[in-house]
Amino acid sequence: DYVGAKYSCTVSSATNAIFLALLNKNTTIQIPSVIPPVVCNAILTSGNKITFKDDVDWVGDSYVLHEFDDYKIIDSAQKVDRNQFLNEANDNDLMIFSFYPTKPVGSMDGGIIVSNDWDKIKWFKEAVLNGMSYSKNNWDRHIKFPGYKMYMNSIQCYIANENLKLLDFKKMKLNSIREKYDSINFFDHVK
């Protein structure tokens, strides 16, 4: 709801969301040269290649991780804004957020992938739950394909949800502090 997407799937880490989003795409992903190594690992272990581009403008923002013919994957590990999916993505795009402790919505790690494309999100829900069919009732699930144990646990979800409730307040406080420091001319105070 916060980012304006219809569907979501929580994942044990945003790195795992990147891994699954790129799994067996057999393509070359161009990424910023200044990026955490976990992104590189996810790209390589999902069966893809990497090239680098000089780009630091994405820091603190989201960026297009890869664009396919009919959709793109947006890595937004460092940014969470209200209605962000509505503003930055198309219905069939995927947007990935991180809940690592140092991120805007921190937790004990974890992540979420959002889209307005139910079929894509349904596949993620099955893939992260050991390849079992998606159903709210555990007894109605069955194995569809070899999947992964990559679902986000209840403790991760609880902490992320509590921090999401505080996000607007946190942003207001950070902006206030930033404005105060931006207004100070430190060279006037240096002797």
mmCIF file of N, CA and C in Angstrom, residues 32-34 53-60:
data_model
loop_
_atom_site.group_PDB
_atom_site.id
_atom_site.type_symbol
_atom_site.label_atom_id
_atom_site.label_comp_id
_atom_site.label_asym_id
_atom_site.label_seq_id
_atom_site.Cartn_x
_atom_site.Cartn_y
_atom_site.Cartn_z
ATOM 1 N N PRO A 32 25.942 -0.312 -11.687
ATOM 2 C CA PRO A 32 26.879 0.741 -11.281
ATOM 3 C C PRO A 32 28.158 0.139 -10.705
ATOM 4 N N SER A 33 29.277 0.785 -10.972
ATOM 5 C CA SER A 33 30.569 0.268 -10.515
ATOM 6 C C SER A 33 30.737 0.372 -9.004
ATOM 7 N N VAL A 34 30.008 1.248 -8.371
ATOM 8 C CA VAL A 34 30.038 1.371 -6.918
ATOM 9 C C VAL A 34 28.738 0.769 -6.410
ATOM 10 N N LYS A 53 29.220 0.085 -15.155
ATOM 11 C CA LYS A 53 29.205 1.443 -15.704
ATOM 12 C C LYS A 53 29.506 2.400 -14.553
ATOM 13 N N ASP A 54 30.212 3.470 -14.869
ATOM 14 C CA ASP A 54 30.510 4.468 -13.852
ATOM 15 C C ASP A 54 29.249 5.265 -13.563
ATOM 16 N N ASP A 55 28.724 5.100 -12.354
ATOM 17 C CA ASP A 55 27.497 5.785 -11.975
ATOM 18 C C ASP A 55 27.400 5.801 -10.462
ATOM 19 N N VAL A 56 27.399 6.985 -9.878
ATOM 20 C CA VAL A 56 27.185 7.112 -8.440
ATOM 21 C C VAL A 56 25.900 7.892 -8.143
ATOM 22 N N ASP A 57 25.209 8.325 -9.195
ATOM 23 C CA ASP A 57 23.981 9.095 -9.005
ATOM 24 C C ASP A 57 22.875 8.285 -8.340
ATOM 25 N N TRP A 58 22.928 6.962 -8.447
ATOM 26 C CA TRP A 58 21.892 6.107 -7.873
ATOM 27 C C TRP A 58 21.970 6.027 -6.350
ATOM 28 N N VAL A 59 23.112 6.377 -5.746
ATOM 29 C CA VAL A 59 23.292 6.209 -4.303
ATOM 30 C C VAL A 59 22.205 6.983 -3.560
ATOM 31 N N GLY A 60 21.502 6.278 -2.687
ATOM 32 C CA GLY A 60 20.395 6.873 -1.953
ATOM 33 C C GLY A 60 19.108 6.923 -2.740
#
